[in-house]
Amino acid sequence: MHKGEAGRIGIIGGSLEYTGAPYYAGIAALKVGCDLVHIFCPSSAAVAIKSYSPELIVHPLLDA
């Protein structure tokens, strides 16, 4: 199998104060067998979420 063939998921969420929910959703997806997890969040939350786990792909795109 190649990376991504067992599933890909995108998670939208997080903020400066609330970084745990997207992290836990991403880790749960990895634990049930998903290959790639992308988290789309504000840039204020991206550094914290990236520091929790290198397995998550974090995109700081939600700045308004």
PDB file of C-alpha atoms in Angstrom, residues 3-60:
ATOM      1  CA  LYS A   3       0.576   6.486   1.871  1.00  0.00           C
ATOM      2  CA  GLY A   4      -3.025   7.693   1.789  1.00  0.00           C
ATOM      3  CA  GLU A   5      -4.605   4.525   0.415  1.00  0.00           C
ATOM      4  CA  ALA A   6      -5.949   3.546   3.845  1.00  0.00           C
ATOM      5  CA  GLY A   7      -7.750   6.853   4.245  1.00  0.00           C
ATOM      6  CA  ARG A   8      -7.325  10.594   4.360  1.00  0.00           C
ATOM      7  CA  ILE A   9      -9.155  13.024   6.594  1.00  0.00           C
ATOM      8  CA  GLY A  10      -9.366  16.792   6.913  1.00  0.00           C
ATOM      9  CA  ILE A  11     -10.143  18.416  10.248  1.00  0.00           C
ATOM     10  CA  ILE A  12     -11.232  22.038  10.480  1.00  0.00           C
ATOM     11  CA  GLY A  13     -11.006  23.755  13.845  1.00  0.00           C
ATOM     12  CA  GLY A  14      -8.965  25.132  16.661  1.00  0.00           C
ATOM     13  CA  SER A  15      -8.076  28.570  17.957  1.00  0.00           C
ATOM     14  CA  LEU A  16      -5.395  30.156  20.097  1.00  0.00           C
ATOM     15  CA  GLU A  17      -7.093  28.945  23.288  1.00  0.00           C
ATOM     16  CA  TYR A  18      -8.506  25.658  21.959  1.00  0.00           C
ATOM     17  CA  THR A  19      -5.888  23.503  20.270  1.00  0.00           C
ATOM     18  CA  GLY A  20      -6.752  20.165  21.850  1.00  0.00           C
ATOM     19  CA  ALA A  21      -9.910  19.231  19.934  1.00  0.00           C
ATOM     20  CA  PRO A  22      -8.362  19.144  16.453  1.00  0.00           C
ATOM     21  CA  TYR A  23      -5.309  17.370  17.858  1.00  0.00           C
ATOM     22  CA  TYR A  24      -7.354  14.634  19.553  1.00  0.00           C
ATOM     23  CA  ALA A  25      -9.585  14.210  16.492  1.00  0.00           C
ATOM     24  CA  GLY A  26      -6.487  13.773  14.340  1.00  0.00           C
ATOM     25  CA  ILE A  27      -4.810  11.314  16.679  1.00  0.00           C
ATOM     26  CA  ALA A  28      -8.042   9.304  16.914  1.00  0.00           C
ATOM     27  CA  ALA A  29      -8.194   9.118  13.111  1.00  0.00           C
ATOM     28  CA  LEU A  30      -4.602   7.850  12.998  1.00  0.00           C
ATOM     29  CA  LYS A  31      -5.292   5.242  15.682  1.00  0.00           C
ATOM     30  CA  VAL A  32      -8.233   3.755  13.784  1.00  0.00           C
ATOM     31  CA  GLY A  33      -6.126   3.349  10.652  1.00  0.00           C
ATOM     32  CA  CYS A  34      -6.263   6.555   8.633  1.00  0.00           C
ATOM     33  CA  ASP A  35      -2.979   7.245   6.811  1.00  0.00           C
ATOM     34  CA  LEU A  36      -3.031  11.012   6.334  1.00  0.00           C
ATOM     35  CA  VAL A  37      -4.534  13.598   8.653  1.00  0.00           C
ATOM     36  CA  HIS A  38      -4.666  17.240   7.616  1.00  0.00           C
ATOM     37  CA  ILE A  39      -5.663  19.851  10.191  1.00  0.00           C
ATOM     38  CA  PHE A  40      -6.847  23.228   8.903  1.00  0.00           C
ATOM     39  CA  CYS A  41      -6.611  25.831  11.661  1.00  0.00           C
ATOM     40  CA  PRO A  42      -5.799  29.494  12.362  1.00  0.00           C
ATOM     41  CA  SER A  43      -2.108  30.345  12.327  1.00  0.00           C
ATOM     42  CA  SER A  44      -2.310  31.201  16.041  1.00  0.00           C
ATOM     43  CA  ALA A  45      -3.077  27.533  16.787  1.00  0.00           C
ATOM     44  CA  ALA A  46      -0.818  25.894  14.197  1.00  0.00           C
ATOM     45  CA  VAL A  47       2.452  25.960  16.140  1.00  0.00           C
ATOM     46  CA  ALA A  48       0.877  24.398  19.222  1.00  0.00           C
ATOM     47  CA  ILE A  49      -0.849  21.641  17.240  1.00  0.00           C
ATOM     48  CA  LYS A  50       2.315  20.893  15.249  1.00  0.00           C
ATOM     49  CA  SER A  51       4.288  20.564  18.475  1.00  0.00           C
ATOM     50  CA  TYR A  52       1.891  17.929  19.839  1.00  0.00           C
ATOM     51  CA  SER A  53       2.603  15.381  17.117  1.00  0.00           C
ATOM     52  CA  PRO A  54       4.775  15.269  14.000  1.00  0.00           C
ATOM     53  CA  GLU A  55       2.347  12.770  12.417  1.00  0.00           C
ATOM     54  CA  LEU A  56      -0.289  15.442  11.806  1.00  0.00           C
ATOM     55  CA  ILE A  57      -0.135  17.703   8.766  1.00  0.00           C
ATOM     56  CA  VAL A  58      -1.097  21.198   9.904  1.00  0.00           C
ATOM     57  CA  HIS A  59      -2.248  23.920   7.516  1.00  0.00           C
ATOM     58  CA  PRO A  60      -2.548  27.403   9.110  1.00  0.00           C
TER      59      PRO A  60
END
